[in-house]
Coordinates of N, CA and C and ligand atoms in Angstrom, one line a residue:
X1 N 11.7 10.5 3.9 CA 10.5 9.6 4.0 C 9.3 10.3 3.4
X2 N 8.5 9.5 2.7 CA 7.3 10.0 2.0 C 6.1 9.2 2.5
X3 N 5.0 9.9 2.6 CA 3.7 9.3 3.0 C 2.7 9.4 1.8
X4 N 2.2 8.3 1.4 CA 1.3 8.3 0.2 C 0.1 7.5 0.5
X5 N -1.1 8.1 0.1 CA -2.3 7.4 0.3 C -2.8 6.7 -1.1
X6 N -3.2 5.5 -1.0 CA -3.7 4.8 -2.2 C -5.1 4.3 -2.0
X7 N -5.9 4.3 -3.0 CA -7.2 3.6 -3.0 C -6.8 2.1 -3.3
X8 N -7.4 1.2 -2.5 CA -7.2 -0.2 -2.8 C -8.5 -0.9 -3.2
X9 N -8.4 -1.6 -4.3 CA -9.5 -2.4 -4.8 C -9.3 -3.9 -4.6
X10 N -10.3 -4.6 -4.3 CA -10.2 -6.0 -4.2 C -10.2 -6.6 -2.8
X11 N -10.3 -5.8 -1.8 CA -10.3 -6.3 -0.4 C -11.8 -6.6 -0.1
X12 N -12.0 -7.9 0.4 CA -13.3 -8.2 0.7 C -13.5 -8.8 2.1
X13 N -12.4 -8.8 2.9 CA -12.6 -9.2 4.3 C -11.4 -8.6 5.1
X14 N -11.5 -8.7 6.4 CA -10.4 -8.1 7.2 C -9.1 -8.8 7.1
X15 N -9.1 -10.1 6.7 CA -7.8 -10.8 6.5 C -7.0 -10.2 5.3
X16 N -7.7 -9.6 4.4 CA -7.1 -8.9 3.3 C -6.2 -7.8 3.9
X17 N -6.6 -7.1 4.9 CA -5.9 -6.1 5.6 C -4.5 -6.6 6.0
X18 N -4.5 -7.7 6.7 CA -3.3 -8.4 7.2 C -2.4 -8.8 6.0
X19 N -3.0 -9.3 5.0 CA -2.3 -9.7 3.8 C -1.5 -8.5 3.2
X20 N -2.2 -7.4 3.0 CA -1.5 -6.2 2.5 C -0.5 -5.6 3.4
X21 N -0.9 -5.6 4.7 CA 0.1 -5.0 5.6 C 1.4 -5.8 5.7
X22 N 1.3 -7.1 5.4 CA 2.4 -8.0 5.4 C 3.5 -7.6 4.4
X23 N 3.1 -6.8 3.4 CA 4.0 -6.4 2.4 C 5.1 -5.5 2.9
X24 N 4.8 -4.8 4.0 CA 5.8 -3.9 4.6 C 7.1 -4.7 5.1
X25 N 6.9 -6.0 5.4 CA 8.0 -6.8 5.8 C 8.8 -7.4 4.6
X26 N 8.1 -7.4 3.5 CA 8.7 -8.0 2.3 C 9.6 -7.0 1.5
X27 N 9.2 -5.8 1.5 CA 9.9 -4.8 0.6 C 10.7 -3.8 1.4
X28 N 12.0 -3.8 1.1 CA 12.9 -2.9 1.7 C 12.6 -1.4 1.4
X29 N 12.5 -0.6 2.4 CA 12.2 0.8 2.1 C 10.8 1.2 2.6
X30 N 10.0 0.2 2.8 CA 8.7 0.5 3.3 C 8.7 0.5 4.8
X31 N 8.4 1.7 5.4 CA 8.4 1.9 6.8 C 7.1 1.3 7.5
X32 N 6.0 1.7 6.9 CA 4.8 1.2 7.4 C 3.6 1.2 6.3
X33 N 2.7 0.3 6.5 CA 1.5 0.3 5.7 C 0.3 0.2 6.6
X34 N -0.6 1.2 6.5 CA -1.7 1.2 7.4 C -3.0 1.1 6.5
X35 N -3.6 0.0 6.5 CA -4.8 -0.3 5.7 C -6.1 0.0 6.4
X36 N -7.0 0.7 5.7 CA -8.3 1.0 6.3 C -9.3 0.2 5.4
X37 N -9.8 -0.8 6.0 CA -10.7 -1.7 5.2 C -12.0 -1.0 4.8
X38 N -12.6 -0.3 5.8 CA -13.9 0.5 5.5 C -13.7 1.5 4.4
X39 N -12.6 2.2 4.4 CA -12.4 3.2 3.4 C -11.8 2.6 2.1
X40 N -11.4 1.4 2.1 CA -10.7 0.7 1.0 C -9.5 1.6 0.6
X41 N -8.7 1.8 1.5 CA -7.6 2.8 1.3 C -6.4 2.3 2.1
X42 N -5.2 2.7 1.7 CA -4.0 2.4 2.5 C -3.1 3.6 2.5
X43 N -2.4 3.8 3.7 CA -1.4 4.9 3.8 C -0.1 4.2 3.9
X44 N 0.8 4.5 3.0 CA 2.2 3.9 3.0 C 3.2 4.9 3.3
X45 N 4.1 4.6 4.3 CA 5.2 5.5 4.6 C 6.4 4.8 4.1
X46 N 7.2 5.4 3.2 CA 8.3 4.7 2.6 C 9.5 5.7 2.3
X47 N 10.6 5.1 2.2 CA 11.8 5.8 1.8 C 12.0 5.8 0.3
X48 N 11.7 7.0 -0.3 CA 11.7 7.1 -1.7 C 13.1 6.9 -2.4
X49 N 14.1 6.8 -1.6 CA 15.4 6.5 -2.2 C 15.6 5.0 -2.3
X50 N 14.8 4.2 -1.6 CA 14.9 2.8 -1.6 C 13.8 2.0 -2.4
X51 N 12.6 2.6 -2.5 CA 11.5 2.0 -3.2 C 10.6 3.0 -3.8
X52 N 10.1 2.7 -5.0 CA 9.2 3.6 -5.7 C 7.8 3.3 -5.5
X53 N 7.0 4.2 -5.9 CA 5.5 4.0 -5.8 C 5.1 2.9 -6.7
X54 N 5.7 2.8 -7.9 CA 5.4 1.7 -8.8 C 5.7 0.3 -8.2
X55 N 6.8 0.2 -7.5 CA 7.2 -1.0 -6.9 C 6.2 -1.4 -5.8
X56 N 5.7 -0.4 -5.1 CA 4.7 -0.7 -4.1 C 3.4 -1.2 -4.7
X57 N 3.0 -0.5 -5.8 CA 1.7 -0.9 -6.5 C 1.9 -2.3 -7.0
X58 N 3.1 -2.6 -7.5 CA 3.3 -4.0 -8.1 C 3.2 -5.0 -7.0
X59 N 3.8 -4.8 -5.9 CA 3.7 -5.7 -4.8 C 2.3 -6.0 -4.3
X60 N 1.5 -4.9 -4.3 CA 0.1 -5.0 -3.9 C -0.6 -5.8 -5.0
X61 N -0.3 -5.6 -6.2 CA -0.9 -6.4 -7.3 C -0.6 -7.9 -7.2
X62 N 0.7 -8.2 -6.9 CA 1.1 -9.6 -6.7 C 0.3 -10.2 -5.5
X63 N 0.0 -9.4 -4.6 CA -0.8 -9.9 -3.4 C -2.3 -10.1 -3.8
X64 N -2.7 -9.6 -4.9 CA -4.0 -9.8 -5.4 C -5.0 -8.6 -5.4
X65 N -4.4 -7.4 -5.2 CA -5.2 -6.2 -5.0 C -4.7 -5.2 -6.0
X66 N -5.5 -4.1 -6.1 CA -5.1 -3.0 -7.0 C -5.0 -1.7 -6.2
X67 N -3.8 -1.1 -6.2 CA -3.6 0.1 -5.4 C -3.5 1.3 -6.4
X68 N -4.2 2.3 -6.2 CA -4.2 3.5 -7.1 C -3.8 4.7 -6.2
X69 N -2.8 5.4 -6.7 CA -2.4 6.6 -6.0 C -3.6 7.6 -6.0
X70 N -3.9 8.1 -4.8 CA -5.1 9.0 -4.6 C -5.0 10.2 -5.6
X71 N -3.8 10.7 -5.8 CA -3.7 12.0 -6.6 C -3.9 11.7 -8.1
X72 N -3.8 10.4 -8.5 CA -4.1 10.1 -9.9 C -5.5 9.8 -10.1
X73 N -6.3 9.5 -9.0 CA -7.7 9.1 -9.2 C -8.6 10.2 -9.6
Ligands
LIG101 CU1 -10.0 -11.1 2.6

């Protein structure tokens, strides 16, 4: 299991938090998504043998937001 922090762009209300956290039920291998609206950040716990960081970013993009890995920023 890996824990990764992403910066999230595009959130403008707390409903966006629910929207992004809903991704954890859609993608196999994601254990949890914890979104912090104030910090515009999310912490994702996932099984790296089932899902990649790119797939997570893509799912967030499809939801209408942009997730950037903190270590790439
Ligand atoms: Cu919103």
